[in-house]
CSV table of C-alpha atoms and ligand atoms in Angstrom, one decimal:
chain,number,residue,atom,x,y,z
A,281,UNK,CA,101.9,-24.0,25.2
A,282,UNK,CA,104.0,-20.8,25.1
A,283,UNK,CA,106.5,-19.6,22.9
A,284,UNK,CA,105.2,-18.1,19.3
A,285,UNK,CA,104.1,-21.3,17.8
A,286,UNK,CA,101.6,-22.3,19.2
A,287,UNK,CA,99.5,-25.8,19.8
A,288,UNK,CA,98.3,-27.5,16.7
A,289,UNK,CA,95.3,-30.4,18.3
A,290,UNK,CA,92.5,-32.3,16.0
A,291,UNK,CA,89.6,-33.9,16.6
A,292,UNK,CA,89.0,-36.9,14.6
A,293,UNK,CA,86.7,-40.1,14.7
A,294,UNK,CA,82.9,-41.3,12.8
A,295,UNK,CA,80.4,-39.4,12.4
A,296,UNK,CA,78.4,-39.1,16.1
A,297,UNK,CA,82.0,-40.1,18.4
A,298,UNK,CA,81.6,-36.7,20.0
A,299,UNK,CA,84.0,-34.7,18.3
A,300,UNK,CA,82.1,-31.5,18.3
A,301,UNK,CA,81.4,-32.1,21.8
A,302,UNK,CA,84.9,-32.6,22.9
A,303,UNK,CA,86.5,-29.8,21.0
A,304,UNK,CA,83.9,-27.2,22.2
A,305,UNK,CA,84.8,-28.5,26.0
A,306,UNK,CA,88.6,-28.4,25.7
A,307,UNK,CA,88.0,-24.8,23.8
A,308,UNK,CA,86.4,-23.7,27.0
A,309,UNK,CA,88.4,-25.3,29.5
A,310,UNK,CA,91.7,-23.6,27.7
A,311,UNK,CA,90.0,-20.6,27.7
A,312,UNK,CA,89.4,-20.7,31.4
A,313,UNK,CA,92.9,-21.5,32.1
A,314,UNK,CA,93.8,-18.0,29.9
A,315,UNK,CA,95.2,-19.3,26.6
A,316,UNK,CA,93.8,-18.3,23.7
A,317,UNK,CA,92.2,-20.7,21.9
A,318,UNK,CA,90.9,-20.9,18.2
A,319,UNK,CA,88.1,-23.2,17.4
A,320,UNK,CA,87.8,-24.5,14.1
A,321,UNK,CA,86.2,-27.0,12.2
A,322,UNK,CA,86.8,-29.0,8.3
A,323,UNK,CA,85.5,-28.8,5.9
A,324,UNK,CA,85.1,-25.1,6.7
A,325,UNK,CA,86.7,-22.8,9.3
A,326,UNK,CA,88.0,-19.6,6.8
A,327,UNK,CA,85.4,-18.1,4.8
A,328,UNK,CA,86.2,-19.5,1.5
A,329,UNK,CA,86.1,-22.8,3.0
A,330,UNK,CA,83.1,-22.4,4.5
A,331,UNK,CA,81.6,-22.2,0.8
A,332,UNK,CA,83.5,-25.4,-0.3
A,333,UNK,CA,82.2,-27.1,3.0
A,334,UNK,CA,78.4,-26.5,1.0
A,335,UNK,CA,79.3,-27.8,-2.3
A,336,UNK,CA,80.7,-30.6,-0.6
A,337,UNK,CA,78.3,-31.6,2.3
A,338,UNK,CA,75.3,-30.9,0.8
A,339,UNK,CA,72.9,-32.0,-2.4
A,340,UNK,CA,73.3,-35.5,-3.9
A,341,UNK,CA,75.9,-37.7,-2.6
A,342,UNK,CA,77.2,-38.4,-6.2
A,343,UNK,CA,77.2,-35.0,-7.1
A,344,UNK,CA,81.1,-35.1,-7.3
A,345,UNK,CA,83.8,-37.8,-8.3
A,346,UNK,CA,86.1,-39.0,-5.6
A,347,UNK,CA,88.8,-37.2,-7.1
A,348,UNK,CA,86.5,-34.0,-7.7
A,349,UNK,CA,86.1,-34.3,-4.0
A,350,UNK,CA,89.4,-35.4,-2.7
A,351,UNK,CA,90.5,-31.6,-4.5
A,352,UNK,CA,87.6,-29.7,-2.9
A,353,UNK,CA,88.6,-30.7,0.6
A,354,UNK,CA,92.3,-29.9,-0.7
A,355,UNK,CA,91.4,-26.3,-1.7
A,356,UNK,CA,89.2,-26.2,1.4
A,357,UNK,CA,91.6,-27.1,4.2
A,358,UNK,CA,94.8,-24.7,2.3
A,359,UNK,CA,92.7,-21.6,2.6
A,360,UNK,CA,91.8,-22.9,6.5
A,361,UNK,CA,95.5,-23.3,6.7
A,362,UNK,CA,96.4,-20.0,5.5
A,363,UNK,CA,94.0,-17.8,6.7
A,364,UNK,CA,92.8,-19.5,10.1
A,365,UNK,CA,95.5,-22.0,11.0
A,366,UNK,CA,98.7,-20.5,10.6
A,367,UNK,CA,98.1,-17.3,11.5
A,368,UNK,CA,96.5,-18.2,15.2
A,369,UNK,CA,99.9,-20.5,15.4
A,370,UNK,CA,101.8,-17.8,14.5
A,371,UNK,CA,100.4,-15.9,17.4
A,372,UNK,CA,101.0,-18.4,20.1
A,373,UNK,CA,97.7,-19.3,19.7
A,374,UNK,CA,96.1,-23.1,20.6
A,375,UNK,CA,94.3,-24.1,17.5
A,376,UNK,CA,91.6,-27.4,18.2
A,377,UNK,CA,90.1,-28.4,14.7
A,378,UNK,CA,87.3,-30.5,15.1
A,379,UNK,CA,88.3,-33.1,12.1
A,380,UNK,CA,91.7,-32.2,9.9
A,381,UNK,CA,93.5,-34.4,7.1
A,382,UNK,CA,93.1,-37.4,8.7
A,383,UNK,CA,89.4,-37.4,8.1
A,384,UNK,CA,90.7,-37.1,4.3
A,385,UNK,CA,92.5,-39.7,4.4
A,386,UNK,CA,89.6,-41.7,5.9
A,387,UNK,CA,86.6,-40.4,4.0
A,388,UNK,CA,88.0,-39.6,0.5
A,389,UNK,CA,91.1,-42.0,1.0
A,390,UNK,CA,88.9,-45.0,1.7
A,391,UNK,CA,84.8,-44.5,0.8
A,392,UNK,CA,85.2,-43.9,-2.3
A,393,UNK,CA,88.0,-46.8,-4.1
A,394,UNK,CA,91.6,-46.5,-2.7
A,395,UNK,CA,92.5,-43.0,-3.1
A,396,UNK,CA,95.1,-42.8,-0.1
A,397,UNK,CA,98.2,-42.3,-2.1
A,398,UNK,CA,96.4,-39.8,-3.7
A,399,UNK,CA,95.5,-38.1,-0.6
A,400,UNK,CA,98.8,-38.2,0.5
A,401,UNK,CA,100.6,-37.2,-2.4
A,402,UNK,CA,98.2,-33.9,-2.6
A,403,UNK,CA,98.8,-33.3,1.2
A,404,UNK,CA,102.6,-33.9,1.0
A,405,UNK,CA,102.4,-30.8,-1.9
A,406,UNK,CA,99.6,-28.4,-0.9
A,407,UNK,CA,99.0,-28.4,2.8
A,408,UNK,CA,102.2,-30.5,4.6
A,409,UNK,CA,101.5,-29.5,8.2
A,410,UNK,CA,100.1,-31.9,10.9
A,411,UNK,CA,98.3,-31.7,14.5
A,412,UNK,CA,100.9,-31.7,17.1
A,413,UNK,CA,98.4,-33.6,19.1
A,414,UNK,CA,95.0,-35.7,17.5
A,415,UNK,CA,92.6,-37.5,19.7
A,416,UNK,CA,90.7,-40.2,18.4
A,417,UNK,CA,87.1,-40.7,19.8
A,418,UNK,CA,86.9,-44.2,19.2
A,419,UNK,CA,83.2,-46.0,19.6
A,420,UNK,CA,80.8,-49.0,18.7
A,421,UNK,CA,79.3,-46.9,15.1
A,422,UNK,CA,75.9,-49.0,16.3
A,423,UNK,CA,76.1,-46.2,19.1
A,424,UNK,CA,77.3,-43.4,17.6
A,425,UNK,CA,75.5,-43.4,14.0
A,426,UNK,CA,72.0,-42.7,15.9
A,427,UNK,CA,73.5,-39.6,17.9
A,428,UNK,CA,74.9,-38.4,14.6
A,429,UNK,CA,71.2,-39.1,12.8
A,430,UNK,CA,69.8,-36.9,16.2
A,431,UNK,CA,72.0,-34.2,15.1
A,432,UNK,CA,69.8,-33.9,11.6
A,433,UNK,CA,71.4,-31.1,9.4
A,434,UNK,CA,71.3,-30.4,5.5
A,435,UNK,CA,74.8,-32.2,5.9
A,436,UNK,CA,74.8,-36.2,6.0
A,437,UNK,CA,76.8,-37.3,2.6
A,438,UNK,CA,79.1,-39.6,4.3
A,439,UNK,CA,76.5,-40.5,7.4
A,440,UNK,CA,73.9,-41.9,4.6
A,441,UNK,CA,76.1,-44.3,3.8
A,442,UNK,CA,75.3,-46.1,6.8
A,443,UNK,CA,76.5,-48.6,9.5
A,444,UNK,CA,79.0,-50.9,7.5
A,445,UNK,CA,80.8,-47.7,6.1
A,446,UNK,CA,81.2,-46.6,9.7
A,447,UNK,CA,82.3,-49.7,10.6
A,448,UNK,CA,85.1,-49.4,7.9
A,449,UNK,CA,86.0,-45.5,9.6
A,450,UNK,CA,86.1,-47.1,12.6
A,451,UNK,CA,89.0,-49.8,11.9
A,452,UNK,CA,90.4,-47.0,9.6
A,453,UNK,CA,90.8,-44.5,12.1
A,454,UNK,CA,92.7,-47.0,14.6
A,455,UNK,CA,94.6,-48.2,11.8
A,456,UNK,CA,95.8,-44.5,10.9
A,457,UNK,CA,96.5,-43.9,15.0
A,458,UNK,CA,98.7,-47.0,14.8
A,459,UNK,CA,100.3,-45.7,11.6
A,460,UNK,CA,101.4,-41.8,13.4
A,461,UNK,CA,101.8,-43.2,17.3
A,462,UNK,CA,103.4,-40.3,18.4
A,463,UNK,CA,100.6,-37.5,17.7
A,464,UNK,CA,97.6,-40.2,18.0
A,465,UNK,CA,95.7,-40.5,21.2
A,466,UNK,CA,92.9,-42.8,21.4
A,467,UNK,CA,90.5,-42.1,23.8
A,468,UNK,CA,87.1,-44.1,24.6
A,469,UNK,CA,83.7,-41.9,23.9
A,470,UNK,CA,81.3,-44.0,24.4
A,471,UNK,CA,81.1,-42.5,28.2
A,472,UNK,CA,79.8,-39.9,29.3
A,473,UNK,CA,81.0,-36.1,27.9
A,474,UNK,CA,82.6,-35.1,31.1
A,475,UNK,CA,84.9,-38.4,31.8
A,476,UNK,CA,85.5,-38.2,28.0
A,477,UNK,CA,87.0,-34.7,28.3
A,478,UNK,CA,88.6,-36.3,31.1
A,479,UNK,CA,91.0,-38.3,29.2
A,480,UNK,CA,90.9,-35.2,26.4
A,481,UNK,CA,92.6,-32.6,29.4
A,482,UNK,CA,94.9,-35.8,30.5
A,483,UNK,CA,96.6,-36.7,26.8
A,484,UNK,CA,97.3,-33.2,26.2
A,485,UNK,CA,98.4,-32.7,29.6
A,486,UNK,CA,100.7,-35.6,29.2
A,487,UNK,CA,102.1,-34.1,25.5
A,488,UNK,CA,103.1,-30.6,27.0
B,251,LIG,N1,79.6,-38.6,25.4
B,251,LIG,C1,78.4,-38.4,24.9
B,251,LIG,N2,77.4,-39.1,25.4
B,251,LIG,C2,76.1,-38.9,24.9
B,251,LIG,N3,75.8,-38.1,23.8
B,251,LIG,C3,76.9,-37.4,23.3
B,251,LIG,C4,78.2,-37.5,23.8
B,251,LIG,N4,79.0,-36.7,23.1
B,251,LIG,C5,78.2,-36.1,22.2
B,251,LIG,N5,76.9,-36.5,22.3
B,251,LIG,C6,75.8,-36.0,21.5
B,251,LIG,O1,75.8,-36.8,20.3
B,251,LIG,C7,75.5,-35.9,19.2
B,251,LIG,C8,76.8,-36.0,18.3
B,251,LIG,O2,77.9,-35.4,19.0
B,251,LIG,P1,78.9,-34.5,18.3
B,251,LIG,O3,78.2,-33.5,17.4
B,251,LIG,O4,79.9,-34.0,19.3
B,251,LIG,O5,79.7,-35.6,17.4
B,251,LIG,P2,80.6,-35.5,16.2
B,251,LIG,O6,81.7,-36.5,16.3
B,251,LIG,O7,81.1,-34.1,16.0
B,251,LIG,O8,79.7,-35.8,15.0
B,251,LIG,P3,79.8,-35.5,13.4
B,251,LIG,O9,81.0,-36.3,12.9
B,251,LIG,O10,78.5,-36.0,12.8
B,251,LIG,O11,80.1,-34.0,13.3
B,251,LIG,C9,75.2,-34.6,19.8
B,251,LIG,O12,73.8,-34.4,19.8
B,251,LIG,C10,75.9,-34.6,21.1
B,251,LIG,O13,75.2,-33.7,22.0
B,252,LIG,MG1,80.8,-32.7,14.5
């Protein structure tokens, strides 16, 4: 984790696997160790994404197409990527984003009619970087779709959908961690936070 380009990690997994939980933890343990750490989030994590993160999160789930959509997130995540990402890389920075393209390729790729190629082909032209590192929380969605209902924001497009789209996530998500082994980790959440960020510290540990 030294030299000017710093370390790229994602958070990715259903909604309610703890990936909030887990970035905020590694964030701090980095921190204690003296790197410094940027903590960011999709959709969101520059200002002008931020706004995007609204128009996409928030109001009536059909408010947009899934191609509307599958843009917005684009537009979102290349003004993350310039004015948050790349910048804290360029500085030596660790950057943890708590959900990144992969969560594109799940959620817009998959809900919504087969748009993967599209998301691909879009990512391939407008944003073309990837984590170094991305752990996958993987859990039972029966588990983790009441601790994302507990969380109760303005925000729950994709958690409305319910249990069987979860369960779809789910199998995605593993799918995806077969698809790019060598920056995928998998790692069990449905344990307690501490032994989680357990295995978090150990597969990054293990990739540096
Ligand atoms: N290992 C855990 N055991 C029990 N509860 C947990 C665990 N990890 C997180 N939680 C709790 O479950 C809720 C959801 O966790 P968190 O927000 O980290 O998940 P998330 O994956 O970021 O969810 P979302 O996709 O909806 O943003 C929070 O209230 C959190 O405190
Ligand atoms: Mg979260």
């Amino acid at each position: 984790m030294t030299g000017g380009t710093g370390l790229f990690i994602s958070f990715e997994g259903i909604d309610g696997s703890g990936k909030s939980t887990q970035a905020r933890l590694l964030a701090e343990q980095l921190r204690g160790d003296g790197h410094e750490v940027v903590l960011t989030r999709e959709p969101g994590g520059s200002p002008g994404a931020e706004e995007i993160r609204a128009l996409v999160l928030q109001g009536d789930p059909d408010r947009w197409s899934a191609e509307t959509e599958l843009l917005l997130f684009t537009a979102a995540r290349r003004d993350h990527l310039e004015r948050t990402i790349q910048p804290a890389l360029a500085r030596g920075a660790t950057v943890i984003c708590d959900r990144f393209a992969d969560s594109t390729r799940m959620y817009q790729g998959l809900s919504r009619g087969d748009l993967r190629a599209a998301v691909d082909a879009l990512h391939e032209r407008m944003i073309g970087v990837e984590p170094d590192l991305t752990i996958l929380i993987d859990m039972d969605p029966a588990a983790a779709l009441p601790r994302a209902k507990a969380r109760a924001t303005a925000e729950e497009r994709f958690e409305d959908f319910g249990l069987p789209l979860q369960e779809k996530m789910r199998a995605g998500f593993l799918a995806l961690a077969a698809e790019f082994p060598d920056r995928f980790r998998i790692i069990d959440g449905n344990r307690a936070p501490e032994a989680v960020a357990r295995d978090v510290r150990a597969a990054l540990q293990a990739r540096t």
